XYZ file of C-alpha atoms in Angstrom:
440
model
C 47.847 278.854 140.220
C 50.574 277.140 138.687
C 50.284 274.636 135.924
C 51.671 271.344 134.764
C 55.180 271.618 132.770
C 55.648 269.184 130.016
C 57.388 266.221 131.022
C 60.947 266.178 130.256
C 61.947 263.199 132.639
C 60.448 260.390 133.940
C 59.933 262.086 137.083
C 59.473 265.476 137.271
C 58.630 268.649 139.776
C 54.965 268.352 140.556
C 53.471 271.705 139.435
C 49.848 271.713 140.140
C 48.511 273.600 142.949
C 44.855 274.628 144.229
C 43.614 273.534 140.363
C 42.241 270.585 139.605
C 44.366 267.501 137.849
C 43.020 266.342 134.547
C 41.253 263.160 133.966
C 44.139 262.299 132.281
C 46.183 262.227 134.938
C 43.886 260.552 137.421
C 44.756 256.880 137.014
C 46.436 255.612 140.669
C 43.810 251.957 141.542
C 42.807 251.216 145.065
C 45.977 248.830 145.345
C 48.637 251.719 144.884
C 47.469 253.695 147.976
C 47.092 250.917 149.650
C 50.702 250.327 149.032
C 51.467 253.706 149.739
C 49.431 254.276 153.145
C 50.799 250.747 154.673
C 54.264 252.031 153.137
C 53.465 255.402 155.216
C 52.041 253.766 158.630
C 54.831 251.396 159.244
C 57.317 254.910 161.348
C 59.048 255.472 164.312
C 56.249 258.067 165.156
C 53.454 255.688 164.294
C 55.117 253.058 167.292
C 54.546 256.043 170.060
C 50.887 255.645 171.215
C 50.565 252.437 170.995
C 53.867 251.846 172.861
C 52.322 254.735 175.327
C 49.572 252.946 176.090
C 51.731 250.168 177.604
C 54.475 252.283 178.989
C 52.283 255.235 180.649
C 48.475 253.873 180.449
C 49.516 250.430 182.053
C 47.696 247.809 179.937
C 49.012 244.897 178.476
C 50.557 244.163 175.367
C 47.022 242.865 173.698
C 44.563 245.589 175.492
C 47.217 248.504 173.815
C 46.816 247.009 170.784
C 43.047 246.917 170.666
C 43.005 250.291 171.836
C 45.218 251.802 169.684
C 43.974 250.024 166.595
C 39.513 251.048 167.886
C 40.863 254.554 167.690
C 43.157 254.747 164.703
C 40.723 252.672 162.190
C 37.525 255.474 163.335
C 40.073 258.225 162.233
C 41.219 256.386 158.915
C 37.416 255.414 158.601
C 36.384 259.325 158.552
C 39.913 260.112 156.295
C 38.862 257.767 153.617
C 35.491 259.085 153.343
C 36.684 262.659 152.689
C 39.294 261.620 150.232
C 36.178 262.354 147.777
C 36.657 265.870 146.899
C 40.032 265.054 145.292
C 39.463 261.762 144.019
C 36.142 263.211 142.381
C 37.480 267.140 141.244
C 41.108 266.792 141.361
C 41.631 269.395 144.158
C 43.870 269.106 147.308
C 42.655 269.158 150.342
C 42.589 272.574 151.892
C 41.203 273.877 149.040
C 37.750 271.137 149.261
C 38.054 272.804 153.083
C 37.286 275.850 152.213
C 33.535 274.696 151.082
C 33.400 273.260 154.872
C 34.903 275.823 156.866
C 34.505 279.133 154.686
C 37.800 280.414 152.426
C 38.513 282.688 155.024
C 38.230 279.625 157.844
C 40.119 277.602 155.573
C 42.980 279.690 154.466
C 43.339 281.429 158.203
C 42.552 278.368 160.720
C 42.273 274.977 158.769
C 45.242 275.626 157.057
C 47.967 276.850 159.400
C 46.602 273.891 162.022
C 47.099 271.564 158.973
C 50.794 273.298 158.384
C 51.518 272.904 161.839
C 50.629 269.153 162.752
C 52.616 268.435 159.697
C 55.523 269.978 160.413
C 55.514 268.770 164.306
C 55.069 264.699 162.426
C 57.834 265.442 159.769
C 60.154 266.255 163.165
C 59.215 263.674 165.079
C 59.868 261.099 162.699
C 63.117 262.405 161.853
C 64.157 262.732 164.880
C 63.172 259.231 166.489
C 64.211 257.870 162.514
C 67.898 259.765 163.526
C 68.330 257.958 166.795
C 67.312 254.662 164.562
C 70.061 255.105 161.740
C 72.702 256.287 164.070
C 72.152 252.988 166.346
C 72.115 251.164 163.269
C 74.961 252.162 161.679
C 77.052 252.210 165.022
C 75.533 248.548 164.791
C 76.454 247.287 161.686
C 79.803 249.048 161.237
C 81.109 250.045 164.609
C 80.975 253.989 163.311
C 79.171 256.748 165.249
C 77.338 259.213 162.873
C 77.059 262.582 164.874
C 73.067 263.022 165.790
C 72.214 266.385 164.331
C 74.651 266.335 161.064
C 72.423 263.445 160.273
C 69.244 264.407 161.458
C 69.465 267.744 159.009
C 70.415 265.640 156.052
C 67.917 263.251 156.672
C 65.522 265.692 156.559
C 66.712 268.137 153.814
C 66.664 264.750 151.848
C 63.408 264.071 152.466
C 61.913 267.579 152.018
C 63.606 267.660 148.734
C 61.555 264.092 147.579
C 58.354 266.161 148.438
C 58.815 269.088 146.288
C 59.040 266.437 143.931
C 55.475 265.461 144.722
C 53.069 262.500 144.105
C 54.990 260.922 141.358
C 57.733 260.492 143.673
C 55.644 259.097 146.322
C 54.096 256.073 143.928
C 57.716 255.195 142.215
C 59.798 255.198 145.870
C 56.680 252.953 147.201
C 57.274 250.329 144.702
C 60.643 249.926 145.694
C 59.996 250.385 149.511
C 57.405 248.287 150.662
C 59.316 244.763 149.905
C 62.152 246.280 152.203
C 59.380 247.306 154.285
C 57.659 243.846 154.733
C 61.181 242.279 154.871
C 62.582 244.457 157.542
C 58.554 243.600 159.928
C 59.429 239.485 159.193
C 62.873 240.374 160.714
C 61.894 242.408 163.703
C 58.706 239.533 164.366
C 61.572 237.118 164.199
C 63.874 238.305 166.289
C 61.157 238.618 169.007
C 60.028 235.283 168.327
C 63.279 233.830 169.049
C 65.088 235.852 171.700
C 63.762 237.141 175.016
C 64.661 240.482 175.937
C 65.524 241.378 179.683
C 64.004 238.334 180.848
C 60.509 238.923 179.347
C 59.914 235.786 175.602
C 56.989 236.279 173.127
C 54.848 233.263 175.408
C 55.166 235.233 178.188
C 53.916 238.606 176.957
C 50.701 237.097 175.182
C 49.829 235.303 178.288
C 49.317 238.439 180.242
C 45.603 238.923 179.838
C 44.645 241.504 182.904
C 41.553 242.758 183.053
C 42.634 247.297 181.663
C 41.452 250.071 183.245
C 38.642 251.508 181.175
C 39.578 254.750 181.629
C 43.463 254.385 180.098
C 41.593 251.776 177.390
C 39.633 254.568 176.391
C 42.077 257.521 176.577
C 44.740 255.865 174.949
C 42.147 254.340 171.919
C 41.167 258.668 172.074
C 44.865 259.981 171.936
C 45.110 257.179 168.926
C 42.171 258.979 167.302
C 43.327 262.598 167.537
C 46.787 261.295 165.535
C 45.334 260.258 162.791
C 41.879 261.769 162.545
C 44.240 265.041 161.278
C 44.165 262.995 158.296
C 40.342 264.382 157.278
C 41.991 267.720 156.040
C 44.945 266.273 153.985
C 43.732 262.935 152.571
C 42.282 264.417 148.796
C 45.852 265.998 148.512
C 47.124 262.331 147.174
C 42.970 260.763 146.318
C 43.387 263.611 143.618
C 44.893 260.946 141.202
C 42.659 257.972 141.807
C 40.529 256.936 139.241
C 37.779 257.008 141.127
C 35.741 257.861 144.752
C 36.175 253.882 145.558
C 39.739 253.174 144.117
C 40.629 256.410 146.657
C 38.199 255.390 149.783
C 39.566 251.530 149.903
C 42.511 252.073 148.937
C 43.566 254.717 151.537
C 41.591 252.700 154.227
C 42.805 249.600 153.813
C 46.331 250.822 153.640
C 46.109 252.971 157.092
C 44.407 250.265 158.563
C 46.487 247.221 157.661
C 49.943 249.109 158.184
C 48.858 250.939 161.876
C 47.637 247.295 162.828
C 51.152 246.306 162.192
C 52.579 249.308 163.457
C 50.557 248.758 166.974
C 51.660 245.169 167.468
C 55.237 246.213 166.844
C 55.023 249.119 169.287
C 53.325 247.639 172.321
C 54.771 244.015 171.504
C 58.713 246.763 172.652
C 57.056 248.113 175.194
C 55.847 245.155 176.907
C 59.253 243.504 176.456
C 61.486 245.729 176.730
C 60.261 249.069 178.565
C 60.830 251.190 175.597
C 59.216 252.341 172.450
C 61.387 251.699 169.229
C 61.286 247.946 167.807
C 63.749 249.016 165.499
C 66.616 249.865 167.952
C 65.499 247.269 170.101
C 65.748 244.256 167.552
C 69.096 245.240 166.409
C 70.726 244.961 169.857
C 68.761 241.129 170.130
C 70.804 240.003 166.849
C 74.234 239.943 165.367
C 73.128 238.429 162.079
C 74.392 240.712 159.039
C 71.140 240.349 157.247
C 68.848 240.400 160.305
C 70.250 244.137 160.985
C 70.402 245.046 157.369
C 66.491 244.772 156.849
C 65.897 246.251 159.865
C 68.038 248.903 158.902
C 67.015 249.320 155.342
C 63.135 249.202 156.301
C 63.945 251.825 159.176
C 65.245 254.015 156.768
C 62.482 253.450 154.214
C 59.597 253.825 157.000
C 61.349 257.238 158.250
C 61.521 258.051 154.477
C 58.231 257.852 153.409
C 56.350 258.892 155.803
C 57.976 262.293 155.725
C 57.533 262.604 152.170
C 54.045 262.435 152.891
C 54.047 264.774 155.846
C 55.760 267.534 153.880
C 54.025 266.846 150.820
C 50.355 267.829 152.515
C 51.898 270.317 154.363
C 52.947 271.839 151.820
C 49.393 272.283 150.295
C 48.275 273.625 153.465
C 50.846 276.205 153.353
C 49.983 276.861 149.403
C 46.424 277.426 150.517
C 47.008 280.065 153.209
C 49.130 282.171 150.433
C 48.138 280.898 147.114
C 50.456 283.870 145.587
C 53.946 281.385 146.608
C 52.567 278.371 143.712
C 53.077 274.812 144.737
C 57.028 274.656 144.260
C 57.802 277.521 146.704
C 55.234 276.543 149.363
C 56.845 272.837 149.154
C 60.353 274.768 149.604
C 59.450 277.023 152.062
C 57.760 274.113 154.107
C 60.629 271.537 153.524
C 63.352 274.336 155.199
C 60.776 274.844 158.539
C 60.508 271.150 158.616
C 64.296 270.486 158.320
C 64.935 273.058 161.081
C 62.367 271.542 163.200
C 64.135 268.160 163.323
C 66.996 269.478 165.072
C 65.127 269.230 168.389
C 64.624 266.170 170.102
C 62.043 267.358 172.416
C 59.369 267.065 170.198
C 59.840 262.845 170.508
C 60.638 262.943 174.550
C 57.177 265.229 175.246
C 55.402 263.636 172.549
C 52.174 262.789 174.524
C 51.770 266.792 175.496
C 52.714 268.025 171.976
C 49.733 265.729 170.600
C 47.482 266.096 172.873
C 47.467 269.954 172.540
C 47.541 269.812 168.575
C 44.668 267.766 169.421
C 42.918 270.639 171.077
C 42.633 272.162 167.970
C 42.897 269.348 164.978
C 40.177 267.075 166.824
C 36.944 270.447 166.693
C 37.922 270.959 163.500
C 38.207 267.719 161.869
C 34.666 267.166 163.778
C 33.068 270.643 161.849
C 34.838 269.046 158.259
C 33.553 265.512 158.911
C 29.954 266.598 160.180
C 29.654 269.240 157.283
C 30.906 266.847 154.452
C 29.026 263.676 155.244
C 25.863 265.293 157.289
C 25.101 268.638 155.657
C 26.402 267.859 152.214
C 25.795 263.910 152.569
C 28.657 263.339 150.714
C 28.598 264.898 147.969
C 31.209 267.445 146.237
C 29.758 269.101 143.463
C 30.565 271.542 140.699
C 28.458 274.024 141.792
C 30.645 273.943 144.996
C 33.433 274.161 142.747
C 32.097 277.400 141.585
C 31.855 278.380 145.084
C 35.518 278.670 145.860
C 36.602 280.156 143.071
C 34.256 282.524 143.502
C 35.392 283.059 147.274
C 31.380 283.374 148.019
C 31.584 281.049 150.929
C 33.183 283.296 153.407
C 33.137 281.762 156.446
C 31.159 279.016 158.511
C 30.571 280.841 161.551
C 28.193 278.118 162.843
C 31.161 276.077 162.462
C 33.527 278.176 164.029
C 31.289 278.186 167.003
C 31.271 274.696 167.523
C 34.759 274.865 166.874
C 35.496 277.565 169.786
C 33.253 275.141 172.180
C 34.535 271.762 171.472
C 38.620 273.515 171.650
C 37.359 274.998 175.486
C 35.896 271.462 176.035
C 38.806 269.397 175.120
C 41.339 271.735 176.987
C 39.004 271.437 180.085
C 38.216 267.861 180.328
C 40.276 265.452 182.445
C 42.162 262.903 180.435
C 40.403 260.229 182.070
C 37.208 261.382 180.475
C 39.055 260.839 176.967
C 38.686 264.353 175.352
C 39.507 263.709 171.805
C 36.504 261.100 171.799
C 34.143 262.986 173.494
C 35.665 267.147 172.000
C 34.993 265.364 168.582
C 30.934 264.553 169.274
C 30.130 267.117 171.059
C 32.039 269.266 168.168
C 29.948 267.587 165.597
C 26.698 267.750 167.001
C 27.255 271.456 168.531
C 27.774 272.262 164.818
C 24.728 270.782 163.634
C 22.747 272.624 165.977
C 24.049 275.470 165.886
C 23.568 275.362 161.719
C 20.031 274.753 162.666
C 19.364 277.470 165.208
C 21.486 280.231 162.388
C 18.420 279.093 159.516
């Protein structure tokens, strides 16, 4: 495990790996976490599920927003609880996950799943963001940027910022949040003052037809699937928190508020324009240099922030699988892979399929992590548990993996009309507790 070198500048490369962050560095408050999570939430990739609820699910704007906020909020609640190990012990998420699924279970299953999930979302955000950058540059300056080189350059910049670590996240947030807020105001202003393809704000809001329940639950489930994977990464940043309360409320409030704004923009864009990207649509609806500049700046900032987070947490997952790499080398390798995957637009075009497939692994794993920490360990992460991680005495959680396998099969076999994300999570959680009781 690596140690932190002495500071030579205001921003330095973070070198803490799997070891605990010293108490003196745990100074981040709840409102700083809230700002970070709000900044991370409003981004191109996160518009997809609310937009798909309208485009594929046939839900109205209002019901699409309610559906996805419901699923996401439940996920954020679990994500916030799983920040406790990091906030209490100063350790990264994947190291803490060893206590829930066992040393080998975390190293060879949970961490690879999290690494792949982070890589996928990095690619989605980069590709979606690049589409925006190319379009907005063309609109504002009448200059065409080639897609692939632009995507690779942006991906490389974001991977480099993630290499710096948590210090970069905090400092960048202070500059980006005002720009994102201004961009959001600009987009809402454009929507409220113009009609898109003959559809106005009032006509979209007035659509109140009764939703199809199976569609409502499916897209709520899809939002849950997208965000519940955060239970295996929330401690990565929470390890710098002043306390568990600061970590919990900051992460929960920031995620919930940020996603609510995202759902409003994504679902409204789908309802009014039949597509998913509000940055692009609003930029096409205005000729104002000021509004275009604000929209462009917020689009760029949103992509950078979410991908710093994706690469940052993905690097720790890779480190937990290969501890000998050290924090810096694992971040470099993760960054290189992320840049490479960002050259495949298919990840956005087939988003619903990829999210559902990842969910087959993420949901059962997350269910075991949540039920073990909240129910079995009663939300505690003691010094004895930390000692077990160091000694590698807890090799594998057999009842946990039996439940994971059962939940994975259930997820794959259930038709989409049965909301496989929710059902698989519930069945896996209950199954784990039953298997654990039988194994005693």
